[in-house]
GROMACS .gro file of C-alpha atoms in nm:
model
  227
    1MET     CA    1  -3.355  -1.971   1.879
    2ILE     CA    2  -3.058  -2.053   2.102
    3ALA     CA    3  -3.090  -1.913   2.453
    4LEU     CA    4  -2.797  -1.696   2.551
    5LYS     CA    5  -2.664  -1.637   2.899
    6GLU     CA    6  -2.705  -1.282   3.025
    7SER     CA    7  -2.330  -1.222   3.008
    8ASN     CA    8  -2.318  -1.327   2.641
    9VAL     CA    9  -2.612  -1.128   2.505
   10LYS     CA   10  -2.425  -0.799   2.471
   11GLN     CA   11  -2.132  -0.961   2.290
   12HIS     CA   12  -2.370  -1.146   2.059
   13ILE     CA   13  -2.544  -0.819   1.971
   14LEU     CA   14  -2.206  -0.666   1.888
   15ASN     CA   15  -2.100  -0.967   1.679
   16VAL     CA   16  -2.420  -0.954   1.474
   17ALA     CA   17  -2.410  -0.576   1.440
   18MET     CA   18  -2.052  -0.589   1.315
   19GLU     CA   19  -2.142  -0.844   1.048
   20LEU     CA   20  -2.441  -0.637   0.939
   21PHE     CA   21  -2.229  -0.323   0.923
   22TYR     CA   22  -1.981  -0.516   0.706
   23GLU     CA   23  -2.253  -0.655   0.483
   24LYS     CA   24  -2.495  -0.364   0.448
   25GLY     CA   25  -2.306  -0.062   0.578
   26TYR     CA   26  -2.373   0.128   0.897
   27ASP     CA   27  -2.623   0.371   0.745
   28ASN     CA   28  -2.826   0.087   0.589
   29THR     CA   29  -2.844  -0.123   0.906
   30SER     CA   30  -3.145  -0.055   1.127
   31ILE     CA   31  -3.189  -0.137   1.494
   32ASN     CA   32  -3.476  -0.367   1.396
   33ALA     CA   33  -3.244  -0.557   1.161
   34ILE     CA   34  -2.994  -0.607   1.444
   35ILE     CA   35  -3.268  -0.721   1.684
   36GLU     CA   36  -3.415  -0.960   1.427
   37ASN     CA   37  -3.079  -1.118   1.344
   38VAL     CA   38  -2.976  -1.147   1.708
   39GLY     CA   39  -3.309  -1.297   1.807
   40VAL     CA   40  -3.373  -1.089   2.117
   41SER     CA   41  -3.656  -0.860   2.221
   42LYS     CA   42  -3.642  -0.483   2.183
   43GLY     CA   43  -3.633  -0.460   2.561
   44ALA     CA   44  -3.322  -0.679   2.573
   45PHE     CA   45  -3.151  -0.467   2.308
   46TYR     CA   46  -3.228  -0.138   2.483
   47HIS     CA   47  -3.110  -0.287   2.812
   48TYR     CA   48  -2.757  -0.279   2.670
   49PHE     CA   49  -2.770   0.001   2.411
   50LYS     CA   50  -2.963   0.326   2.400
   51SER     CA   51  -2.925   0.368   2.024
   52LYS     CA   52  -2.754   0.245   1.710
   53GLU     CA   53  -2.488   0.509   1.783
   54ASP     CA   54  -2.411   0.327   2.110
   55VAL     CA   55  -2.368   0.003   1.919
   56LEU     CA   56  -2.137   0.181   1.674
   57GLU     CA   57  -1.930   0.313   1.963
   58ALA     CA   58  -1.888  -0.036   2.110
   59VAL     CA   59  -1.814  -0.204   1.776
   60ALA     CA   60  -1.561   0.067   1.689
   61GLY     CA   61  -1.392   0.007   2.023
   62ARG     CA   62  -1.332  -0.355   1.930
   63HIS     CA   63  -1.110  -0.254   1.640
   64ILE     CA   64  -0.864  -0.079   1.868
   65GLU     CA   65  -0.882  -0.277   2.193
   66VAL     CA   66  -0.559  -0.472   2.129
   67GLU     CA   67  -0.370  -0.152   2.046
   68ILE     CA   68  -0.507   0.015   2.360
   69THR     CA   69  -0.403  -0.282   2.576
   70ILE     CA   70  -0.049  -0.290   2.433
   71THR     CA   71  -0.001   0.086   2.474
   72LYS     CA   72  -0.148   0.095   2.826
   73LYS     CA   73   0.069  -0.193   2.943
   74ALA     CA   74   0.385  -0.025   2.810
   75ALA     CA   75   0.291   0.316   2.951
   76GLU     CA   76   0.246   0.164   3.298
   77GLU     CA   77   0.577  -0.027   3.301
   78ARG     CA   78   0.758   0.100   3.611
   79TYR     CA   79   1.110  -0.005   3.518
   80LEU     CA   80   1.131   0.126   3.161
   81ASN     CA   81   1.241   0.472   3.057
   82ALA     CA   82   1.031   0.668   2.808
   83LEU     CA   83   1.240   0.569   2.506
   84GLU     CA   84   1.211   0.200   2.593
   85LYS     CA   85   0.836   0.242   2.638
   86ILE     CA   86   0.778   0.420   2.307
   87ASN     CA   87   0.987   0.162   2.119
   88LYS     CA   88   0.795  -0.119   2.290
   89VAL     CA   89   0.464   0.037   2.187
   90PHE     CA   90   0.563   0.091   1.825
   91ASN     CA   91   0.713  -0.253   1.772
   92GLU     CA   92   0.436  -0.448   1.947
   93VAL     CA   93   0.153  -0.249   1.787
   94LEU     CA   94   0.300  -0.263   1.437
   95THR     CA   95   0.382  -0.633   1.477
   96HIS     CA   96   0.023  -0.703   1.581
   97LYS     CA   97  -0.102  -0.518   1.274
   98VAL     CA   98   0.127  -0.714   1.042
   99LEU     CA   99   0.017  -1.049   1.188
  100ASP     CA  100  -0.348  -0.940   1.168
  101MET     CA  101  -0.313  -0.816   0.810
  102GLY     CA  102  -0.591  -1.035   0.668
  103GLU     CA  103  -0.852  -0.895   0.904
  104ARG     CA  104  -0.723  -0.542   0.851
  105GLN     CA  105  -0.762  -0.577   0.474
  106LYS     CA  106  -1.121  -0.689   0.528
  107ILE     CA  107  -1.185  -0.386   0.749
  108SER     CA  108  -1.018  -0.157   0.493
  109LYS     CA  109  -1.255  -0.275   0.219
  110PHE     CA  110  -1.544  -0.225   0.457
  111PHE     CA  111  -1.436   0.134   0.529
  112GLU     CA  112  -1.417   0.210   0.156
  113SER     CA  113  -1.794   0.159   0.132
  114GLU     CA  114  -1.979   0.489   0.115
  115GLY     CA  115  -2.226   0.374   0.381
  116ASN     CA  116  -1.952   0.320   0.638
  117VAL     CA  117  -1.791   0.664   0.648
  118LYS     CA  118  -1.950   0.730   0.988
  119PHE     CA  119  -1.816   0.401   1.124
  120GLN     CA  120  -1.465   0.481   1.003
  121ARG     CA  121  -1.480   0.828   1.158
  122LYS     CA  122  -1.592   0.680   1.490
  123VAL     CA  123  -1.304   0.430   1.494
  124VAL     CA  124  -1.053   0.709   1.429
  125GLU     CA  125  -1.210   0.938   1.691
  126ASN     CA  126  -1.206   0.660   1.951
  127LYS     CA  127  -0.848   0.572   1.874
  128ILE     CA  128  -0.725   0.930   1.915
  129LYS     CA  129  -0.934   0.984   2.231
  130LEU     CA  130  -0.819   0.664   2.404
  131LEU     CA  131  -0.456   0.657   2.292
  132THR     CA  132  -0.365   1.023   2.342
  133PRO     CA  133  -0.347   1.012   2.726
  134LEU     CA  134  -0.127   0.700   2.710
  135TYR     CA  135   0.118   0.848   2.460
  136LEU     CA  136   0.111   1.176   2.651
  137SER     CA  137   0.220   1.007   2.974
  138ILE     CA  138   0.517   0.849   2.795
  139ILE     CA  139   0.612   1.177   2.627
  140LYS     CA  140   0.594   1.372   2.953
  141GLN     CA  141   0.809   1.106   3.120
  142GLY     CA  142   1.061   1.141   2.836
  143ILE     CA  143   1.070   1.519   2.880
  144MET     CA  144   1.135   1.480   3.253
  145GLU     CA  145   1.411   1.228   3.180
  146GLY     CA  146   1.569   1.463   2.925
  147ILE     CA  147   1.521   1.210   2.644
  148PHE     CA  148   1.251   1.401   2.451
  149LYS     CA  149   1.265   1.771   2.378
  150THR     CA  150   0.933   1.926   2.284
  151SER     CA  151   0.731   2.217   2.419
  152TYR     CA  152   0.404   2.071   2.285
  153PRO     CA  153   0.356   1.722   2.434
  154ASP     CA  154  -0.025   1.718   2.387
  155GLU     CA  155  -0.004   1.810   2.020
  156VAL     CA  156   0.288   1.571   1.959
  157ALA     CA  157   0.090   1.281   2.110
  158GLU     CA  158  -0.201   1.349   1.873
  159GLN     CA  159   0.028   1.389   1.572
  160ILE     CA  160   0.205   1.058   1.638
  161ILE     CA  161  -0.130   0.876   1.655
  162GLN     CA  162  -0.270   1.048   1.346
  163MET     CA  163   0.043   0.969   1.145
  164LEU     CA  164   0.027   0.606   1.261
  165ILE     CA  165  -0.334   0.584   1.141
  166ILE     CA  166  -0.228   0.714   0.799
  167LEU     CA  167   0.070   0.475   0.788
  168ASN     CA  168  -0.153   0.178   0.873
  169SER     CA  169  -0.396   0.269   0.597
  170MET     CA  170  -0.118   0.299   0.337
  171VAL     CA  171   0.045  -0.030   0.441
  172VAL     CA  172  -0.285  -0.220   0.416
  173LYS     CA  173  -0.354  -0.083   0.068
  174LEU     CA  174  -0.001  -0.150  -0.057
  175THR     CA  175  -0.004  -0.503   0.086
  176SER     CA  176  -0.339  -0.594  -0.074
  177ASP     CA  177  -0.195  -0.613  -0.427
  178ILE     CA  178   0.162  -0.700  -0.341
  179ASN     CA  179   0.158  -1.019  -0.551
  180GLU     CA  180   0.099  -0.811  -0.862
  181LYS     CA  181   0.332  -0.535  -0.745
  182PRO     CA  182   0.623  -0.686  -0.550
  183GLU     CA  183   0.794  -0.347  -0.557
  184ASN     CA  184   0.540  -0.241  -0.294
  185ILE     CA  185   0.751  -0.418  -0.031
  186ALA     CA  186   1.027  -0.160  -0.073
  187VAL     CA  187   0.767   0.120  -0.072
  188ILE     CA  188   0.620  -0.004   0.256
  189LYS     CA  189   0.963  -0.025   0.420
  190ARG     CA  190   1.037   0.333   0.310
  191LYS     CA  191   0.708   0.457   0.454
  192ILE     CA  192   0.774   0.281   0.785
  193GLU     CA  193   1.122   0.434   0.798
  194ALA     CA  194   0.981   0.779   0.712
  195TYR     CA  195   0.732   0.746   0.997
  196ARG     CA  196   1.008   0.642   1.235
  197GLU     CA  197   1.219   0.945   1.140
  198ALA     CA  198   0.923   1.183   1.165
  199VAL     CA  199   0.833   1.056   1.515
  200GLU     CA  200   1.193   1.091   1.624
  201ARG     CA  201   1.204   1.452   1.508
  202ILE     CA  202   0.876   1.572   1.659
  203LEU     CA  203   0.968   1.407   1.989
  204GLY     CA  204   1.309   1.572   1.982
  205ALA     CA  205   1.456   1.228   2.048
  206PRO     CA  206   1.821   1.137   1.979
  207LYS     CA  207   1.895   1.033   1.621
  208ASP     CA  208   1.825   0.663   1.553
  209SER     CA  209   1.685   0.612   1.904
  210ILE     CA  210   1.345   0.503   1.767
  211ASN     CA  211   1.396   0.150   1.639
  212PHE     CA  212   1.164  -0.046   1.408
  213LEU     CA  213   1.411  -0.321   1.314
  214GLU     CA  214   1.212  -0.600   1.482
  215ASN     CA  215   0.894  -0.487   1.312
  216ILE     CA  216   1.066  -0.475   0.971
  217ARG     CA  217   1.198  -0.829   1.027
  218ILE     CA  218   0.850  -0.960   1.110
  219PHE     CA  219   0.702  -0.781   0.809
  220GLU     CA  220   0.960  -0.939   0.580
  221GLU     CA  221   0.886  -1.284   0.727
  222TYR     CA  222   0.515  -1.228   0.674
  223MET     CA  223   0.568  -1.132   0.310
  224ASN     CA  224   0.800  -1.430   0.248
  225ASN     CA  225   0.537  -1.665   0.388
  226LYS     CA  226   0.280  -1.520   0.147
  227LYS     CA  227   0.487  -1.609  -0.158
   0.00000   0.00000   0.00000
């Protein structure tokens, strides 16, 4: 057994747990199985996690940490107006998801497993909980600047995130069999454009002020490289 530094034990537990969740499903993975595969004592495990639910929470957080970082950085930009911030978030987040498509397809297959419904729900819950305050700050800034016109900023923030989750899921599924169905490229572009228009409307933003052109360009490059 390879000795791990104290600072690496927690990450190693998460790495092993994630692989076991992928392989066996969350419901079919026991704490004992995680401990055995990690090669640590029960005491070491419970030093970092109180339960399997705690492990799930931490593993789920990994799937959204890049998106959280991108959104937080944009929301805290002092010299950007709200429209510039929201466009920055959308383009950088969607670009990251395009470039990370292979891993996302793996995760999508994992979520389709019946034993991983709880894991999928936790990822979605975490995403909404962590992203909503960041989107809300941008929306409220936009209202103050007179760029966005909505009386329901809290609800709009949640709706934008929920629609983005649905869009991501559809894009991953459509991309997975794109070699057999090249027409899916046009379908994906339509769905991205529909999302852009929907966001613009619920924000009460000026027409064509939300811009996904850079993201579309990167998506097209990605698909061309796959051919």
